[in-house]
C-alpha cells in the first residue's frame, strides 16, 4: 500500500493505493467518525462484479448500512439521478455525520461527490474509484458535478473527500477500452511533470497489465496521484497551474463534441489531443527532441469515422470551449517535456496543421 496526502484549504486527506486493501483502509478512514451508520453509492457494473467483496469489507465495520445502485453510463451524471440519490439519502434518514462511500468510475464519483457536497450542506465522503481513469484523475482534486442538456459538467462544486481508497482489486473486471482511457491521463502526467511515468507505463505496451505487474501498476498509479495531488494542493480552485492538467484537452474536448460523445472515448480524444498539442508546441517554438508518446500510439484504435470530423466544426468547438479566455484560443503547450506553459495561439494555420496530425492518426489506426 502506498499513501499520498493532499492538502486542501484547512484540511488534509490521504489517497491510499494498493491491492486488496479495501477492508483495512475503510476501517482506518472511518475510525474517527462518530457514527456506525453508512451509505454506499455503487455503480451498477461494480455491484454486479464486486458486491460480495464490498459487503465483506464493511461487515467488520457495521451492519447498519444502506446501498443505492447508480445505473452505469454517462446518462447518470444528470440532475434526475442527482435528485434520485438525494431522495434515497433523505428517505433513509441521512444526518450530517453519516459518511457516504462512493464506488465507481468518473460518473458515479462526480455524481456522488456532488450529492455529498450538497446533502445537508455536506456529508463526509469517501471515494473508492474502480476505474483506472478515476484512480489517477477524477477521484482526486475535489471536482464534483453533473451534466446539463447544454453541456458537460456545467453544474457542480468543489468538495474534498475525507479519504480516497484505490484498490486495484477492482481493475480485474475493467473492460479493455477503459484501460486505454486511463492510460491517456497517465501519459499526460508524464508529459507535463514526471518523465519517469513514461518508463513505468511500459507495462501497457503488451496489452493490459497482468497480475505480475500489480506492484508496478500500484506504483505508477501513485506516481500520477502525486502529480495531481501536488498541482491541486497548490491550486485547489483552478485559478492557475491546475490548468496544466488540461494538456491535450482543448483539442480533446472539441473532438468529443464533434463525435457527440459517442464514437470516441475521453481517453482516446485526450491521446489525440496530446499529439496535436505536441505538434503545436513545436510549431510555436517548443523544443521537443524525443517523442515519448510514440510507442503508445499503436495501443489506440479509433471508431470515429474521419468523415464525421470537419476542420470547421472542430475549430468552432474549440471556440465554444468554456475554458477559453478572451478572444484568442489558449492551449497548454510544452516548452520542453515536463515544462508546460499556457499559450495563446491566434495563427489558424498552425492550429489547422495540428488537427491534420489528428486526422492522419485516426486514419492510420481505425478499427
Ligand atoms: P470513467 O469516467 O472513470 O471512465 P465511468 O464511470 O464512465 O468511468 O465507467 C466506465 C464504465 O466502466 C461503466 O460502464 C462502469 O459501469 C464500468 N466500470 C466501472 N468500474 C468497473 C470495474 N471495476 N469493473 C468493470 N466495469 C467497471
Ligand atoms: Zn481528462
Coordinates of C-alpha atoms in Angstrom, one line a residue, residues 48-341:
X48 CA -22.5 -6.8 -10.4
X49 CA -18.9 -7.9 -10.2
X50 CA -17.8 -6.8 -6.7
X51 CA -20.8 -6.7 -4.4
X52 CA -19.6 -9.6 -2.2
X53 CA -16.1 -8.0 -1.9
X54 CA -17.6 -4.7 -0.9
X55 CA -20.0 -6.2 1.6
X56 CA -17.4 -8.4 3.1
X57 CA -15.2 -5.3 3.6
X58 CA -17.8 -3.4 5.6
X59 CA -19.1 -6.4 7.6
X60 CA -16.4 -5.8 10.2
X61 CA -17.3 -2.1 10.5
X62 CA -21.1 -2.0 10.8
X63 CA -24.2 -3.8 9.8
X64 CA -26.1 -0.6 9.7
X65 CA -25.8 0.5 6.0
X66 CA -27.9 1.2 3.0
X67 CA -26.9 0.9 -0.6
X68 CA -28.1 2.7 -3.7
X69 CA -27.1 1.5 -7.2
X70 CA -26.3 4.1 -9.9
X71 CA -27.1 2.9 -13.4
X72 CA -23.9 2.6 -15.5
X73 CA -23.2 5.2 -18.1
X74 CA -22.8 9.0 -18.7
X75 CA -26.7 9.5 -18.5
X76 CA -26.4 9.0 -14.8
X77 CA -24.4 12.2 -14.4
X78 CA -27.7 14.1 -14.5
X79 CA -30.0 16.3 -12.4
X80 CA -32.6 13.5 -12.4
X81 CA -30.1 10.9 -11.0
X82 CA -28.8 13.5 -8.6
X83 CA -32.3 14.0 -7.4
X84 CA -33.0 10.3 -7.1
X85 CA -29.9 9.8 -5.0
X86 CA -30.9 12.7 -2.6
X87 CA -34.3 11.1 -2.3
X88 CA -32.7 7.8 -1.3
X89 CA -30.5 9.5 1.4
X90 CA -33.2 11.7 2.8
X91 CA -35.8 9.0 2.9
X92 CA -33.3 6.8 4.8
X93 CA -32.5 9.3 7.5
X94 CA -29.2 10.9 6.4
X95 CA -27.6 13.0 9.1
X96 CA -24.6 15.4 8.9
X97 CA -22.2 12.9 10.3
X98 CA -23.1 9.8 8.3
X99 CA -20.4 9.1 5.7
X100 CA -21.2 8.1 2.1
X101 CA -18.8 5.8 0.3
X102 CA -18.9 6.0 -3.5
X103 CA -17.8 3.0 -5.6
X104 CA -17.4 3.5 -9.3
X105 CA -15.7 5.4 -12.1
X106 CA -15.9 9.1 -13.0
X107 CA -19.6 9.0 -13.5
X108 CA -20.5 7.7 -10.0
X109 CA -17.7 9.7 -8.4
X110 CA -18.7 13.0 -9.9
X111 CA -22.3 12.5 -9.2
X112 CA -21.7 11.1 -5.7
X113 CA -19.3 13.9 -4.8
X114 CA -21.9 16.5 -5.8
X115 CA -24.6 14.7 -3.7
X116 CA -22.2 14.6 -0.7
X117 CA -21.3 18.2 -1.2
X118 CA -25.0 19.4 -1.1
X119 CA -26.9 16.9 1.0
X120 CA -27.4 18.8 4.3
X121 CA -24.7 21.2 3.0
X122 CA -22.1 18.5 3.1
X123 CA -21.7 15.0 4.5
X124 CA -18.4 13.1 4.8
X125 CA -17.4 11.4 1.5
X126 CA -15.0 8.5 0.8
X127 CA -14.1 7.8 -2.8
X128 CA -13.4 4.2 -3.9
X129 CA -12.5 4.7 -7.6
X130 CA -12.9 1.5 -9.6
X131 CA -11.6 2.5 -13.0
X132 CA -8.0 3.4 -13.8
X133 CA -9.1 6.8 -15.1
X134 CA -10.9 7.6 -11.8
X135 CA -7.9 6.4 -9.7
X136 CA -5.4 8.6 -11.5
X137 CA -7.7 11.6 -12.2
X138 CA -11.3 12.2 -11.4
X139 CA -11.3 10.9 -7.8
X140 CA -8.6 13.3 -6.9
X141 CA -9.0 17.1 -6.6
X142 CA -12.5 17.6 -5.4
X143 CA -14.3 18.4 -8.6
X144 CA -17.8 17.2 -8.5
X145 CA -20.9 17.7 -10.6
X146 CA -23.4 16.6 -13.2
X147 CA -24.1 17.4 -16.8
X148 CA -26.7 19.8 -18.2
X149 CA -28.6 19.5 -21.5
X150 CA -26.4 22.4 -22.8
X151 CA -23.1 20.9 -21.9
X152 CA -21.0 18.6 -19.7
X153 CA -20.1 19.3 -16.1
X154 CA -21.9 22.6 -16.0
X155 CA -23.4 22.1 -12.6
X156 CA -21.2 21.3 -9.6
X157 CA -18.9 22.3 -6.9
X158 CA -15.5 21.7 -5.4
X159 CA -15.8 19.3 -2.5
X160 CA -13.0 17.3 -1.0
X161 CA -13.4 13.7 0.2
X162 CA -12.1 12.6 3.6
X163 CA -10.3 9.7 2.0
X164 CA -9.6 8.1 -1.4
X165 CA -9.1 4.3 -1.5
X166 CA -7.8 3.0 -4.8
X167 CA -7.9 -0.8 -4.6
X168 CA -6.6 -2.4 -7.9
X169 CA -8.6 -5.5 -7.0
X170 CA -11.5 -3.7 -8.8
X171 CA -9.5 -3.5 -12.0
X172 CA -9.6 -7.2 -12.6
X173 CA -13.0 -6.7 -14.3
X174 CA -12.3 -3.5 -16.1
X175 CA -13.2 -3.6 -19.8
X176 CA -10.3 -3.2 -22.3
X177 CA -11.3 0.2 -23.6
X178 CA -11.3 1.5 -20.0
X179 CA -7.6 0.7 -19.7
X180 CA -6.5 3.0 -22.6
X181 CA -8.9 5.6 -21.3
X182 CA -6.9 5.7 -18.1
X183 CA -3.6 5.4 -19.9
X184 CA -4.0 8.7 -21.7
X185 CA -4.3 10.6 -18.4
X186 CA -1.3 8.7 -17.1
X187 CA 0.8 9.7 -20.1
X188 CA -0.4 13.3 -19.6
X189 CA 1.3 13.3 -16.2
X190 CA 4.4 12.0 -17.9
X191 CA 4.3 14.9 -20.4
X192 CA 3.7 17.7 -18.0
X193 CA 5.5 16.7 -14.9
X194 CA 7.3 13.4 -14.4
X195 CA 9.4 11.8 -17.1
X196 CA 9.6 8.5 -15.2
X197 CA 5.9 7.9 -15.8
X198 CA 6.6 7.2 -19.5
X199 CA 9.0 4.4 -18.5
X200 CA 6.7 2.9 -15.9
X201 CA 3.9 3.0 -18.5
X202 CA 5.7 0.3 -20.5
X203 CA 3.6 -2.2 -18.6
X204 CA 0.8 -1.2 -21.0
X205 CA 2.7 -2.0 -24.2
X206 CA 1.7 -5.6 -24.3
X207 CA -2.0 -5.1 -23.6
X208 CA -3.5 -4.6 -20.2
X209 CA -1.1 -5.0 -17.2
X210 CA -1.1 -8.6 -15.9
X211 CA -1.3 -9.8 -12.3
X212 CA 2.5 -10.0 -12.2
X213 CA 2.6 -6.3 -12.9
X214 CA 0.5 -5.4 -9.8
X215 CA 3.3 -3.7 -7.9
X216 CA 4.4 -1.7 -10.9
X217 CA 0.8 -0.7 -11.6
X218 CA 0.3 0.4 -8.0
X219 CA 3.5 2.4 -8.1
X220 CA 2.5 4.0 -11.4
X221 CA -1.0 5.0 -10.2
X222 CA 0.6 6.5 -7.1
X223 CA 3.1 8.5 -9.2
X224 CA 0.2 10.0 -11.1
X225 CA -1.7 10.7 -7.9
X226 CA 1.3 12.5 -6.5
X227 CA 1.5 14.8 -9.6
X228 CA -2.2 15.6 -9.4
X229 CA -2.2 16.0 -5.6
X230 CA 0.7 18.4 -5.8
X231 CA -0.9 20.5 -8.5
X232 CA -4.3 20.5 -6.8
X233 CA -2.7 21.3 -3.5
X234 CA -1.2 24.4 -4.9
X235 CA -4.3 25.5 -6.9
X236 CA -7.4 23.9 -5.4
X237 CA -9.9 26.1 -7.2
X238 CA -8.3 26.1 -10.6
X239 CA -7.1 29.7 -10.9
X240 CA -3.6 29.0 -12.0
X241 CA -1.3 26.0 -12.6
X242 CA -4.2 23.5 -12.3
X243 CA -4.7 24.4 -16.0
X244 CA -1.6 22.3 -16.8
X245 CA -3.8 19.3 -16.2
X246 CA -5.7 20.3 -19.4
X247 CA -2.7 19.4 -21.6
X248 CA -4.3 17.9 -24.8
X249 CA -7.8 18.7 -23.5
X250 CA -8.6 21.8 -25.7
X251 CA -8.3 19.5 -28.7
X252 CA -9.9 16.6 -26.9
X253 CA -13.0 18.4 -25.9
X254 CA -13.5 19.6 -29.4
X255 CA -13.2 16.1 -30.7
X256 CA -15.5 14.6 -28.2
X257 CA -18.1 17.2 -29.0
X258 CA -17.7 16.6 -32.8
X259 CA -18.3 12.9 -32.2
X260 CA -21.4 13.6 -30.0
X261 CA -19.5 12.0 -27.1
X262 CA -20.4 8.7 -28.7
X263 CA -17.8 7.4 -31.1
X264 CA -14.7 8.4 -29.2
X265 CA -13.9 8.0 -25.5
X266 CA -12.4 10.7 -23.4
X267 CA -9.1 8.8 -23.2
X268 CA -8.9 8.3 -27.0
X269 CA -9.6 12.0 -27.5
X270 CA -7.0 13.0 -24.9
X271 CA -4.4 10.9 -26.6
X272 CA -5.1 12.5 -30.0
X273 CA -5.3 15.9 -28.3
X274 CA -1.8 15.4 -26.8
X275 CA -0.4 14.5 -30.3
X276 CA -1.9 17.7 -31.6
X277 CA -0.6 19.8 -28.6
X278 CA 2.8 18.2 -29.1
X279 CA 2.8 19.4 -32.7
X280 CA 1.5 22.9 -31.9
X281 CA 4.2 23.1 -29.2
X282 CA 6.9 22.5 -31.7
X283 CA 5.3 24.9 -34.2
X284 CA 5.3 27.7 -31.6
X285 CA 8.9 27.3 -30.5
X286 CA 8.9 24.4 -28.1
X287 CA 11.9 22.2 -28.0
X288 CA 10.7 18.6 -28.0
X289 CA 13.5 16.4 -29.3
X290 CA 12.2 13.0 -28.3
X291 CA 8.7 11.6 -28.8
X292 CA 7.8 9.6 -25.7
X293 CA 4.2 9.2 -26.8
X294 CA 5.2 7.4 -30.0
X295 CA 5.4 3.8 -28.6
X296 CA 1.9 4.1 -27.2
X297 CA 0.2 5.2 -30.5
X298 CA -0.5 1.6 -31.6
X299 CA -2.5 0.9 -28.5
X300 CA -5.3 3.2 -29.6
X301 CA -7.9 2.1 -32.2
X302 CA -10.4 4.7 -33.3
X303 CA -14.1 4.0 -34.1
X304 CA -14.9 7.6 -35.2
X305 CA -15.0 7.9 -39.0
X306 CA -12.7 10.6 -40.3
X307 CA -15.5 11.9 -42.5
X308 CA -17.5 12.8 -39.3
X309 CA -14.9 15.3 -38.4
X310 CA -14.6 18.6 -40.2
X311 CA -11.9 21.2 -39.5
X312 CA -14.5 23.9 -39.3
X313 CA -16.6 22.1 -36.7
X314 CA -13.5 21.3 -34.6
X315 CA -12.4 24.9 -34.8
X316 CA -15.8 26.1 -33.8
X317 CA -16.0 23.7 -30.9
X318 CA -12.6 24.9 -29.6
X319 CA -14.0 28.5 -29.7
X320 CA -17.0 27.4 -27.7
X321 CA -15.0 25.6 -25.0
X322 CA -15.8 27.2 -21.7
X323 CA -12.2 27.2 -20.7
X324 CA -11.4 29.8 -23.4
X325 CA -10.3 33.1 -22.0
X326 CA -10.6 36.3 -24.1
X327 CA -10.8 36.4 -27.8
X328 CA -8.0 34.0 -28.8
X329 CA -7.6 30.3 -28.1
X330 CA -5.4 29.3 -25.3
X331 CA -3.6 26.0 -25.1
X332 CA -1.5 24.2 -22.6
X333 CA 1.7 23.6 -24.6
X334 CA 5.2 22.4 -23.8
X335 CA 8.4 24.5 -23.8
X336 CA 10.1 21.2 -23.3
X337 CA 8.8 17.9 -22.0
X338 CA 7.7 18.3 -18.4
X339 CA 7.7 22.1 -18.9
X340 CA 4.1 23.1 -19.6
X341 CA 3.0 26.7 -20.4

